[in-house]
Amino acid sequence: MAKPKIGIYGLTGCGGDQLMILNLENELLDLLRNVEIVAFQEASSVQQDEEVDIAFVEGSVSTELDLERLKDVRKRSRMLIAIGDCAIGGCVQAMRNQEMTMKEKMEEVYGKGEEYFKVLEPYGLSKYVNVDLELQGCPIETTEIRQVFLSLLHGDTPEIKDYPVCVECKLNEYQCLLVDKGMPCLGPIIAAGCNARCPGLGIDCVGCRGPIMNETNAAEELHTLLEKGYDERYIENRLRFFGANFEGILKLSKMLREKTGGARGK
Amino acid sequence: MAREIVVEHLARVEGHGGIEVTIEGEEVKDVKMRISEGPRFFEAIIKGVKYDKVPDVMRRICGICTASHSLASIRTIEKAFKVEVTPRTAMLRDLLIHGEVIESHSLHLFLLALPDYLGYPDALSMMDKHAKEVKAAFQLKKTGNMVHNALSGREVHGMNDRVGGFSTMPKEEDLLSIKKAMEDSKAAAEDAVSLFASLDIPDCTHSENILMALDPGDRFGYLGDHVLISDGKRKRVEEYRELTNEEVVKHSHAKHSSYRGSSFMVGALSRVTLCKERLYGTANELFREHAEKLNPRNSLNNNLAQAIELVHCIDRCLEDIDALFNNGIEKEELAKIEPRKSSAIGAVEAPRGILYHDYSFDENGCITQANVITPTAMNSANMEKDFGVAVGRLVSERKENLESTLELIARAYDPCISCSAHLINVKFV
């Protein structure tokens, strides 16, 4: 059987997900014996625009060029896998979506009165094309990439975690940072898969794996944190870091905005 | 007739960029380093965020120099709120940044830069004939990543380094495994120096280079509060605006920097040149041995300078680990923070050069203003200078040779394009 052809591509992001693939290090060399890499932007000058069996795409769609490249990759790939939060919900660069206009962001960074250049409000891939699988994380975990590679090589569908970080926290018997220590932990609404890394280090979950798909009870999280004494704006920012493009959080954010009159940061 | 040399998509670097050179007859008319990476507007989106989670957002500017952004962000916040950290925290931060340099330099030297010199599209396809180099790359990279994992919690966007200290102390057994891995990889780092010293480096970029690096104090390192400049001046990091004079250029999403009207260079070559007296141990010996080769007027020597830093970093990590064991690694509470209305500027030497973070806070400790200047943005104008010099010298060469030389130059700067993109102007020829 011919080796499956793999393409690894990056749109707008920090390059960290491609780096996590390289971070498989010696294991990567073993994996590569079983596949043929036809593009790996961060690691190779080979960029063949040919059909691939599996395309891994990191980064958000933030420019017209990103969109053009994404559509091209989609057209010539049998399976398209979004790797990392940027490619799923836009990640931190999307945290002010629908809150600040792109023109406002532009003027903030670039200065008023300068020419305004066209950029897109950052979104994940699925806003524009059909995505076959989404691997959450900022960054993705090496254990998950390995598992996805192996599953696909064996013709299986990789398992995607649809339960919260809290489950992994409990399995590790960590003290609950939210209930016991009153820390602003987002564990209850964030997808597991990190083995509750941050709570294990005594740090409240910042939400870097993104909300659990279709099951984000952001209102209850807000309620709990308000009870713990955190103010609405602080909580809203926290929810937005990695979740601004998720429906539950967006709705909640809009509701808060109407209540507080809309001035940001106040 | 005008002809154009276009490297439309620069591969084997972090992010999206390209190079365009216009030549008329024998004359270089125009040189552009285009940074086409989408801008992410970190300075705008961070406004209103409370200081405690600012580093968690800002370290996501970059996947490769994530600990550098973490530490720049944390140090700036601590400066603003006048927080003193313990000697143990300072020692752990020193270890973390040296570990990051090992990871980043080994990735850059072996996986991104070396394939050009050996004639391959990437390091993975070098396995058949150059297995030793590829294995050395992964060994060193893994060793650097072990530091990231043990101290910051993971390889990319680690979170254990916080404002005020480390949330959890590294485990003793992890420090011991790092120590062993460092000892085992020192030979590979020394081999990297011999390898990069033996490469035939074209001198096509040979020209004046103004250099800048942070003053690390008595000993070579990556943290400091003053900037050393090759004209002999020493400035406080608070004067960074006069040192960088960032301005928007229409062809790139990265702003360009200049010092007294000239482009300048930051990174390993600047550091080892300006701080050569502070190198010590094996790195110092290797620097002396190759001092002639390390001419700072040829930017391509940045690769060899990085290889020498690899050796320095391994020795320093070993020293830091020994010091940690001698002084104890019991848990310490994070320093207490009292936010106030204030502003501060902090800097670190990221693997590819000086990185500035500049924040202002309101009385609740929420960001009201932020500015980040990355090394790749600072180097952009100098890269263009080098492209112009090289094309001017090689103007009669074939187009392909010119293109590959331009890529060689760009890669020697180890550009981190995601970091540098402030703004976009997508206009591809």
PDB file of N, CA and C in Angstrom, chain A residues 10-15 19-20 22-23 25-26 32 41-46 63 69 92-93 95-96 102 105-106 108-110 114 117 119 138-139 197-198 201 203-204 208 234 237-238 241-242, chain B residues 9 11-12 14-16 37-38 40-41 43-45 47-49 52-53 57 60-61 63 107 112 121-122 124 138 141-142 145 153-157 159 167-168 248 250 255 418 422-425:
ATOM      1  N   GLY A  10       0.406  26.228   7.771  1.00  0.00           N
ATOM      2  CA  GLY A  10       0.141  27.206   8.829  1.00  0.00           C
ATOM      3  C   GLY A  10      -0.510  28.454   8.278  1.00  0.00           C
ATOM      4  N   LEU A  11      -1.551  28.934   8.959  1.00  0.00           N
ATOM      5  CA  LEU A  11      -2.133  30.233   8.624  1.00  0.00           C
ATOM      6  C   LEU A  11      -1.651  31.215   9.702  1.00  0.00           C
ATOM      7  N   THR A  12      -2.506  32.128  10.188  1.00  0.00           N
ATOM      8  CA  THR A  12      -2.019  33.111  11.157  1.00  0.00           C
ATOM      9  C   THR A  12      -2.038  32.558  12.580  1.00  0.00           C
ATOM     10  N   GLY A  13      -0.868  32.539  13.197  1.00  0.00           N
ATOM     11  CA  GLY A  13      -0.755  32.008  14.551  1.00  0.00           C
ATOM     12  C   GLY A  13       0.675  32.124  15.023  1.00  0.00           C
ATOM     13  N   CYS A  14       1.026  31.367  16.041  1.00  0.00           N
ATOM     14  CA  CYS A  14       2.365  31.518  16.616  1.00  0.00           C
ATOM     15  C   CYS A  14       3.316  30.444  16.131  1.00  0.00           C
ATOM     16  N   GLY A  15       2.847  29.515  15.309  1.00  0.00           N
ATOM     17  CA  GLY A  15       3.718  28.442  14.823  1.00  0.00           C
ATOM     18  C   GLY A  15       3.905  27.328  15.842  1.00  0.00           C
ATOM     19  N   LEU A  19       5.339  23.347  15.681  1.00  0.00           N
ATOM     20  CA  LEU A  19       6.493  23.083  16.546  1.00  0.00           C
ATOM     21  C   LEU A  19       6.229  21.865  17.436  1.00  0.00           C
ATOM     22  N   MET A  20       4.975  21.706  17.903  1.00  0.00           N
ATOM     23  CA  MET A  20       4.670  20.540  18.731  1.00  0.00           C
ATOM     24  C   MET A  20       4.827  19.250  17.906  1.00  0.00           C
ATOM     25  N   LEU A  22       7.100  18.901  15.551  1.00  0.00           N
ATOM     26  CA  LEU A  22       8.559  18.711  15.577  1.00  0.00           C
ATOM     27  C   LEU A  22       9.022  18.234  16.956  1.00  0.00           C
ATOM     28  N   ASN A  23       8.271  18.609  17.989  1.00  0.00           N
ATOM     29  CA  ASN A  23       8.651  18.221  19.345  1.00  0.00           C
ATOM     30  C   ASN A  23       8.438  16.735  19.623  1.00  0.00           C
ATOM     31  N   GLU A  25      10.137  14.849  18.143  1.00  0.00           N
ATOM     32  CA  GLU A  25      11.559  14.551  18.052  1.00  0.00           C
ATOM     33  C   GLU A  25      11.825  13.158  17.478  1.00  0.00           C
ATOM     34  N   ASN A  26      12.511  12.282  18.236  1.00  0.00           N
ATOM     35  CA  ASN A  26      12.881  10.997  17.632  1.00  0.00           C
ATOM     36  C   ASN A  26      11.677  10.179  17.170  1.00  0.00           C
ATOM     37  N   LEU A  32       7.542   9.270  10.425  1.00  0.00           N
ATOM     38  CA  LEU A  32       7.722   9.708   9.045  1.00  0.00           C
ATOM     39  C   LEU A  32       8.051   8.567   8.093  1.00  0.00           C
ATOM     40  N   GLN A  41       5.497  23.509   6.217  1.00  0.00           N
ATOM     41  CA  GLN A  41       5.964  24.869   6.016  1.00  0.00           C
ATOM     42  C   GLN A  41       7.079  25.299   6.966  1.00  0.00           C
ATOM     43  N   GLU A  42       6.926  24.963   8.256  1.00  0.00           N
ATOM     44  CA  GLU A  42       7.908  25.442   9.224  1.00  0.00           C
ATOM     45  C   GLU A  42       9.225  24.671   9.134  1.00  0.00           C
ATOM     46  N   ALA A  43       9.207  23.493   8.506  1.00  0.00           N
ATOM     47  CA  ALA A  43      10.388  22.645   8.556  1.00  0.00           C
ATOM     48  C   ALA A  43      11.003  22.322   7.206  1.00  0.00           C
ATOM     49  N   SER A  44      10.328  22.640   6.106  1.00  0.00           N
ATOM     50  CA  SER A  44      10.843  22.177   4.828  1.00  0.00           C
ATOM     51  C   SER A  44      10.589  23.162   3.698  1.00  0.00           C
ATOM     52  N   SER A  45      11.509  23.185   2.723  1.00  0.00           N
ATOM     53  CA  SER A  45      11.281  24.015   1.539  1.00  0.00           C
ATOM     54  C   SER A  45      10.412  23.297   0.519  1.00  0.00           C
ATOM     55  N   VAL A  46      10.169  21.992   0.739  1.00  0.00           N
ATOM     56  CA  VAL A  46       9.313  21.264  -0.195  1.00  0.00           C
ATOM     57  C   VAL A  46       7.875  21.738  -0.008  1.00  0.00           C
ATOM     58  N   THR A  63      -6.440  36.802   7.202  1.00  0.00           N
ATOM     59  CA  THR A  63      -6.210  37.625   6.012  1.00  0.00           C
ATOM     60  C   THR A  63      -6.866  36.946   4.812  1.00  0.00           C
ATOM     61  N   ARG A  69      -5.461  30.359   0.789  1.00  0.00           N
ATOM     62  CA  ARG A  69      -4.639  29.169   1.017  1.00  0.00           C
ATOM     63  C   ARG A  69      -5.486  28.045   1.608  1.00  0.00           C
ATOM     64  N   VAL A  92      -6.425  33.422  21.090  1.00  0.00           N
ATOM     65  CA  VAL A  92      -6.359  34.741  21.740  1.00  0.00           C
ATOM     66  C   VAL A  92      -6.527  35.915  20.777  1.00  0.00           C
ATOM     67  N   GLN A  93      -6.100  35.747  19.525  1.00  0.00           N
ATOM     68  CA  GLN A  93      -6.238  36.906  18.621  1.00  0.00           C
ATOM     69  C   GLN A  93      -7.710  37.221  18.321  1.00  0.00           C
ATOM     70  N   MET A  95      -9.968  37.260  20.753  1.00  0.00           N
ATOM     71  CA  MET A  95     -10.643  37.555  22.026  1.00  0.00           C
ATOM     72  C   MET A  95     -11.471  38.831  22.022  1.00  0.00           C
ATOM     73  N   ARG A  96     -11.193  39.744  21.101  1.00  0.00           N
ATOM     74  CA  ARG A  96     -12.008  40.964  21.037  1.00  0.00           C
ATOM     75  C   ARG A  96     -12.982  40.957  19.858  1.00  0.00           C
ATOM     76  N   MET A 102     -12.013  45.760  13.523  1.00  0.00           N
ATOM     77  CA  MET A 102     -10.646  45.599  13.047  1.00  0.00           C
ATOM     78  C   MET A 102     -10.002  46.971  12.874  1.00  0.00           C
ATOM     79  N   LYS A 105      -8.649  48.071  16.207  1.00  0.00           N
ATOM     80  CA  LYS A 105      -7.414  47.350  16.536  1.00  0.00           C
ATOM     81  C   LYS A 105      -6.259  47.924  15.730  1.00  0.00           C
ATOM     82  N   MET A 106      -6.541  48.163  14.449  1.00  0.00           N
ATOM     83  CA  MET A 106      -5.530  48.700  13.536  1.00  0.00           C
ATOM     84  C   MET A 106      -4.997  50.030  14.038  1.00  0.00           C
ATOM     85  N   GLU A 108      -5.104  51.224  17.015  1.00  0.00           N
ATOM     86  CA  GLU A 108      -4.430  51.050  18.302  1.00  0.00           C
ATOM     87  C   GLU A 108      -2.958  50.673  18.102  1.00  0.00           C
ATOM     88  N   VAL A 109      -2.723  49.759  17.178  1.00  0.00           N
ATOM     89  CA  VAL A 109      -1.369  49.247  16.985  1.00  0.00           C
ATOM     90  C   VAL A 109      -0.586  50.114  16.009  1.00  0.00           C
ATOM     91  N   TYR A 110      -1.311  50.734  15.080  1.00  0.00           N
ATOM     92  CA  TYR A 110      -0.678  51.303  13.904  1.00  0.00           C
ATOM     93  C   TYR A 110      -0.734  52.823  13.912  1.00  0.00           C
ATOM     94  N   GLU A 114      -3.481  56.689   9.809  1.00  0.00           N
ATOM     95  CA  GLU A 114      -2.735  55.901   8.837  1.00  0.00           C
ATOM     96  C   GLU A 114      -3.722  55.201   7.896  1.00  0.00           C
ATOM     97  N   PHE A 117      -5.688  49.066   6.291  1.00  0.00           N
ATOM     98  CA  PHE A 117      -5.499  47.896   5.439  1.00  0.00           C
ATOM     99  C   PHE A 117      -6.548  46.849   5.765  1.00  0.00           C
ATOM    100  N   VAL A 119      -8.005  43.559   6.811  1.00  0.00           N
ATOM    101  CA  VAL A 119      -7.754  42.289   7.496  1.00  0.00           C
ATOM    102  C   VAL A 119      -9.114  41.701   7.856  1.00  0.00           C
ATOM    103  N   CYS A 138      -3.797  24.831  23.023  1.00  0.00           N
ATOM    104  CA  CYS A 138      -2.908  25.946  22.690  1.00  0.00           C
ATOM    105  C   CYS A 138      -1.670  25.817  23.541  1.00  0.00           C
ATOM    106  N   PRO A 139      -0.738  24.977  23.101  1.00  0.00           N
ATOM    107  CA  PRO A 139      -0.724  24.242  21.839  1.00  0.00           C
ATOM    108  C   PRO A 139      -1.385  22.863  21.979  1.00  0.00           C
ATOM    109  N   ARG A 197      -3.126  19.802  33.538  1.00  0.00           N
ATOM    110  CA  ARG A 197      -1.754  20.242  33.779  1.00  0.00           C
ATOM    111  C   ARG A 197      -1.674  21.438  34.734  1.00  0.00           C
ATOM    112  N   CYS A 198      -2.464  22.480  34.461  1.00  0.00           N
ATOM    113  CA  CYS A 198      -2.363  23.695  35.275  1.00  0.00           C
ATOM    114  C   CYS A 198      -2.822  23.489  36.718  1.00  0.00           C
ATOM    115  N   LEU A 201      -0.281  22.096  38.774  1.00  0.00           N
ATOM    116  CA  LEU A 201       0.801  23.001  39.165  1.00  0.00           C
ATOM    117  C   LEU A 201       0.300  24.103  40.105  1.00  0.00           C
ATOM    118  N   ILE A 203      -2.232  26.132  39.372  1.00  0.00           N
ATOM    119  CA  ILE A 203      -2.659  27.292  38.604  1.00  0.00           C
ATOM    120  C   ILE A 203      -4.079  27.040  38.082  1.00  0.00           C
ATOM    121  N   ASP A 204      -4.958  28.030  38.265  1.00  0.00           N
ATOM    122  CA  ASP A 204      -6.321  27.897  37.772  1.00  0.00           C
ATOM    123  C   ASP A 204      -6.333  27.819  36.256  1.00  0.00           C
ATOM    124  N   CYS A 208      -7.047  27.099  27.869  1.00  0.00           N
ATOM    125  CA  CYS A 208      -6.314  27.085  26.602  1.00  0.00           C
ATOM    126  C   CYS A 208      -6.707  25.949  25.663  1.00  0.00           C
ATOM    127  N   TYR A 234     -13.729  41.053  34.647  1.00  0.00           N
ATOM    128  CA  TYR A 234     -12.601  40.130  34.806  1.00  0.00           C
ATOM    129  C   TYR A 234     -12.982  38.748  34.281  1.00  0.00           C
ATOM    130  N   ASN A 237     -13.375  38.719  30.416  1.00  0.00           N
ATOM    131  CA  ASN A 237     -12.074  38.633  29.752  1.00  0.00           C
ATOM    132  C   ASN A 237     -11.539  37.212  29.785  1.00  0.00           C
ATOM    133  N   ARG A 238     -11.644  36.594  30.967  1.00  0.00           N
ATOM    134  CA  ARG A 238     -11.151  35.218  31.113  1.00  0.00           C
ATOM    135  C   ARG A 238     -11.835  34.285  30.124  1.00  0.00           C
ATOM    136  N   PHE A 241     -10.562  34.852  26.429  1.00  0.00           N
ATOM    137  CA  PHE A 241      -9.192  34.550  25.973  1.00  0.00           C
ATOM    138  C   PHE A 241      -9.196  33.468  24.886  1.00  0.00           C
ATOM    139  N   PHE A 242      -9.865  32.370  25.186  1.00  0.00           N
ATOM    140  CA  PHE A 242      -9.850  31.247  24.235  1.00  0.00           C
ATOM    141  C   PHE A 242     -11.245  30.882  23.738  1.00  0.00           C
TER     142      PHE A 242
ATOM    143  N   HIS B   9       7.503  32.857  -1.100  1.00  0.00           N
ATOM    144  CA  HIS B   9       7.180  32.318   0.222  1.00  0.00           C
ATOM    145  C   HIS B   9       8.436  31.732   0.849  1.00  0.00           C
ATOM    146  N   ALA B  11      10.248  29.564   3.080  1.00  0.00           N
ATOM    147  CA  ALA B  11       9.951  28.365   3.874  1.00  0.00           C
ATOM    148  C   ALA B  11      11.030  28.187   4.935  1.00  0.00           C
ATOM    149  N   ARG B  12      10.796  27.226   5.802  1.00  0.00           N
ATOM    150  CA  ARG B  12      11.746  26.901   6.867  1.00  0.00           C
ATOM    151  C   ARG B  12      12.072  28.105   7.738  1.00  0.00           C
ATOM    152  N   GLU B  14       9.787  30.571  10.820  1.00  0.00           N
ATOM    153  CA  GLU B  14       8.527  30.588  11.546  1.00  0.00           C
ATOM    154  C   GLU B  14       7.666  31.711  10.978  1.00  0.00           C
ATOM    155  N   GLY B  15       6.524  31.390  10.386  1.00  0.00           N
ATOM    156  CA  GLY B  15       5.607  32.404   9.896  1.00  0.00           C
ATOM    157  C   GLY B  15       5.691  32.627   8.398  1.00  0.00           C
ATOM    158  N   HIS B  16       4.970  33.645   7.919  1.00  0.00           N
ATOM    159  CA  HIS B  16       4.867  33.892   6.485  1.00  0.00           C
ATOM    160  C   HIS B  16       5.567  35.170   6.084  1.00  0.00           C
ATOM    161  N   GLU B  37       2.507  37.592   7.273  1.00  0.00           N
ATOM    162  CA  GLU B  37       1.776  36.950   8.374  1.00  0.00           C
ATOM    163  C   GLU B  37       0.644  37.862   8.827  1.00  0.00           C
ATOM    164  N   GLY B  38      -0.508  37.290   9.077  1.00  0.00           N
ATOM    165  CA  GLY B  38      -1.627  38.099   9.546  1.00  0.00           C
ATOM    166  C   GLY B  38      -1.283  38.739  10.882  1.00  0.00           C
ATOM    167  N   ARG B  40      -1.944  40.086  14.638  1.00  0.00           N
ATOM    168  CA  ARG B  40      -2.838  39.575  15.672  1.00  0.00           C
ATOM    169  C   ARG B  40      -3.185  40.654  16.701  1.00  0.00           C
ATOM    170  N   PHE B  41      -2.585  41.814  16.580  1.00  0.00           N
ATOM    171  CA  PHE B  41      -2.982  42.986  17.390  1.00  0.00           C
ATOM    172  C   PHE B  41      -2.928  42.761  18.893  1.00  0.00           C
ATOM    173  N   GLU B  43      -1.237  44.159  21.127  1.00  0.00           N
ATOM    174  CA  GLU B  43      -1.193  45.391  21.920  1.00  0.00           C
ATOM    175  C   GLU B  43      -2.587  46.000  22.094  1.00  0.00           C
ATOM    176  N   ALA B  44      -3.473  45.698  21.138  1.00  0.00           N
ATOM    177  CA  ALA B  44      -4.829  46.231  21.237  1.00  0.00           C
ATOM    178  C   ALA B  44      -5.708  45.317  22.080  1.00  0.00           C
ATOM    179  N   ILE B  45      -5.625  44.017  21.861  1.00  0.00           N
ATOM    180  CA  ILE B  45      -6.553  43.107  22.534  1.00  0.00           C
ATOM    181  C   ILE B  45      -6.250  42.957  24.022  1.00  0.00           C
ATOM    182  N   LYS B  47      -5.606  45.243  26.141  1.00  0.00           N
ATOM    183  CA  LYS B  47      -6.101  46.351  26.959  1.00  0.00           C
ATOM    184  C   LYS B  47      -7.309  45.914  27.797  1.00  0.00           C
ATOM    185  N   GLY B  48      -7.291  46.287  29.065  1.00  0.00           N
ATOM    186  CA  GLY B  48      -8.391  45.933  29.949  1.00  0.00           C
ATOM    187  C   GLY B  48      -8.156  44.629  30.703  1.00  0.00           C
ATOM    188  N   VAL B  49      -7.114  43.863  30.308  1.00  0.00           N
ATOM    189  CA  VAL B  49      -6.849  42.582  30.984  1.00  0.00           C
ATOM    190  C   VAL B  49      -6.044  42.844  32.255  1.00  0.00           C
ATOM    191  N   ASP B  52      -2.617  39.694  36.268  1.00  0.00           N
ATOM    192  CA  ASP B  52      -2.328  38.291  36.619  1.00  0.00           C
ATOM    193  C   ASP B  52      -2.353  37.362  35.423  1.00  0.00           C
ATOM    194  N   LYS B  53      -3.173  37.685  34.406  1.00  0.00           N
ATOM    195  CA  LYS B  53      -3.241  36.798  33.242  1.00  0.00           C
ATOM    196  C   LYS B  53      -2.608  37.418  31.991  1.00  0.00           C
ATOM    197  N   VAL B  57      -1.586  35.549  28.055  1.00  0.00           N
ATOM    198  CA  VAL B  57      -1.975  35.949  26.699  1.00  0.00           C
ATOM    199  C   VAL B  57      -0.718  36.307  25.894  1.00  0.00           C
ATOM    200  N   ARG B  60       1.699  33.943  24.078  1.00  0.00           N
ATOM    201  CA  ARG B  60       1.184  33.290  22.866  1.00  0.00           C
ATOM    202  C   ARG B  60       1.520  34.063  21.603  1.00  0.00           C
ATOM    203  N   ILE B  61       2.269  35.158  21.755  1.00  0.00           N
ATOM    204  CA  ILE B  61       2.793  35.840  20.571  1.00  0.00           C
ATOM    205  C   ILE B  61       3.658  34.861  19.784  1.00  0.00           C
ATOM    206  N   GLY B  63       5.352  30.723  19.467  1.00  0.00           N
ATOM    207  CA  GLY B  63       5.469  29.334  19.904  1.00  0.00           C
ATOM    208  C   GLY B  63       6.898  28.936  20.198  1.00  0.00           C
ATOM    209  N   LEU B 107      16.944  23.997  17.003  1.00  0.00           N
ATOM    210  CA  LEU B 107      15.924  23.935  15.951  1.00  0.00           C
ATOM    211  C   LEU B 107      16.393  24.760  14.742  1.00  0.00           C
ATOM    212  N   LEU B 112      16.586  24.257  10.375  1.00  0.00           N
ATOM    213  CA  LEU B 112      16.188  25.325   9.451  1.00  0.00           C
ATOM    214  C   LEU B 112      17.354  25.841   8.601  1.00  0.00           C
ATOM    215  N   PRO B 121      16.235  19.984   1.040  1.00  0.00           N
ATOM    216  CA  PRO B 121      15.060  20.829   1.281  1.00  0.00           C
ATOM    217  C   PRO B 121      14.702  20.905   2.765  1.00  0.00           C
ATOM    218  N   ASP B 122      15.091  19.920   3.543  1.00  0.00           N
ATOM    219  CA  ASP B 122      14.797  19.932   4.974  1.00  0.00           C
ATOM    220  C   ASP B 122      15.684  18.927   5.688  1.00  0.00           C
ATOM    221  N   LEU B 124      14.754  16.494   7.650  1.00  0.00           N
ATOM    222  CA  LEU B 124      14.245  15.131   7.709  1.00  0.00           C
ATOM    223  C   LEU B 124      14.772  14.297   6.543  1.00  0.00           C
ATOM    224  N   PHE B 138      17.921  16.703  17.319  1.00  0.00           N
ATOM    225  CA  PHE B 138      16.817  16.282  18.186  1.00  0.00           C
ATOM    226  C   PHE B 138      17.281  16.084  19.630  1.00  0.00           C
ATOM    227  N   LYS B 141      17.587  19.654  21.026  1.00  0.00           N
ATOM    228  CA  LYS B 141      16.266  20.257  21.097  1.00  0.00           C
ATOM    229  C   LYS B 141      15.481  19.660  22.271  1.00  0.00           C
ATOM    230  N   LYS B 142      15.592  18.355  22.393  1.00  0.00           N
ATOM    231  CA  LYS B 142      14.892  17.680  23.480  1.00  0.00           C
ATOM    232  C   LYS B 142      15.435  18.137  24.835  1.00  0.00           C
ATOM    233  N   ASN B 145      13.976  21.371  25.599  1.00  0.00           N
ATOM    234  CA  ASN B 145      12.557  21.196  25.932  1.00  0.00           C
ATOM    235  C   ASN B 145      12.353  20.607  27.326  1.00  0.00           C
ATOM    236  N   GLY B 153       6.254  23.959  32.634  1.00  0.00           N
ATOM    237  CA  GLY B 153       5.074  23.101  32.585  1.00  0.00           C
ATOM    238  C   GLY B 153       4.847  22.404  31.262  1.00  0.00           C
ATOM    239  N   ARG B 154       5.317  22.966  30.157  1.00  0.00           N
ATOM    240  CA  ARG B 154       5.271  22.251  28.881  1.00  0.00           C
ATOM    241  C   ARG B 154       6.215  22.910  27.878  1.00  0.00           C
ATOM    242  N   GLU B 155       6.346  22.268  26.697  1.00  0.00           N
ATOM    243  CA  GLU B 155       7.328  22.743  25.714  1.00  0.00           C
ATOM    244  C   GLU B 155       6.951  24.105  25.160  1.00  0.00           C
ATOM    245  N   VAL B 156       5.655  24.298  24.892  1.00  0.00           N
ATOM    246  CA  VAL B 156       5.203  25.533  24.251  1.00  0.00           C
ATOM    247  C   VAL B 156       4.126  26.167  25.141  1.00  0.00           C
ATOM    248  N   HIS B 157       4.220  27.451  25.358  1.00  0.00           N
ATOM    249  CA  HIS B 157       3.259  28.187  26.187  1.00  0.00           C
ATOM    250  C   HIS B 157       3.124  27.611  27.593  1.00  0.00           C
ATOM    251  N   MET B 159       3.185  27.577  31.624  1.00  0.00           N
ATOM    252  CA  MET B 159       2.472  28.568  32.436  1.00  0.00           C
ATOM    253  C   MET B 159       2.931  28.614  33.878  1.00  0.00           C
ATOM    254  N   SER B 167       4.902  28.917  40.273  1.00  0.00           N
ATOM    255  CA  SER B 167       3.774  28.360  41.016  1.00  0.00           C
ATOM    256  C   SER B 167       4.194  27.088  41.759  1.00  0.00           C
ATOM    257  N   THR B 168       4.906  26.215  41.051  1.00  0.00           N
ATOM    258  CA  THR B 168       5.378  24.963  41.649  1.00  0.00           C
ATOM    259  C   THR B 168       6.868  24.807  41.341  1.00  0.00           C
ATOM    260  N   VAL B 248       6.135  52.548  10.585  1.00  0.00           N
ATOM    261  CA  VAL B 248       5.376  51.669   9.724  1.00  0.00           C
ATOM    262  C   VAL B 248       5.928  51.741   8.311  1.00  0.00           C
ATOM    263  N   LYS B 250       4.994  50.439   4.376  1.00  0.00           N
ATOM    264  CA  LYS B 250       3.779  49.990   3.697  1.00  0.00           C
ATOM    265  C   LYS B 250       3.864  48.552   3.184  1.00  0.00           C
ATOM    266  N   LYS B 255       6.728  46.528  11.686  1.00  0.00           N
ATOM    267  CA  LYS B 255       7.267  47.877  11.643  1.00  0.00           C
ATOM    268  C   LYS B 255       8.791  47.775  11.531  1.00  0.00           C
ATOM    269  N   SER B 418       5.892  35.433  13.045  1.00  0.00           N
ATOM    270  CA  SER B 418       4.640  35.622  13.802  1.00  0.00           C
ATOM    271  C   SER B 418       4.792  36.734  14.819  1.00  0.00           C
ATOM    272  N   HIS B 422       2.965  43.246  12.945  1.00  0.00           N
ATOM    273  CA  HIS B 422       2.087  44.217  13.558  1.00  0.00           C
ATOM    274  C   HIS B 422       0.918  44.474  12.620  1.00  0.00           C
ATOM    275  N   LEU B 423       1.220  44.563  11.370  1.00  0.00           N
ATOM    276  CA  LEU B 423       0.275  45.114  10.437  1.00  0.00           C
ATOM    277  C   LEU B 423       0.384  44.486   9.064  1.00  0.00           C
ATOM    278  N   ILE B 424      -0.724  44.590   8.346  1.00  0.00           N
ATOM    279  CA  ILE B 424      -0.776  43.877   7.081  1.00  0.00           C
ATOM    280  C   ILE B 424      -0.923  44.791   5.878  1.00  0.00           C
ATOM    281  N   ASN B 425      -0.326  44.390   4.813  1.00  0.00           N
ATOM    282  CA  ASN B 425      -0.638  45.000   3.533  1.00  0.00           C
ATOM    283  C   ASN B 425      -0.427  43.926   2.485  1.00  0.00           C
TER     284      ASN B 425
END
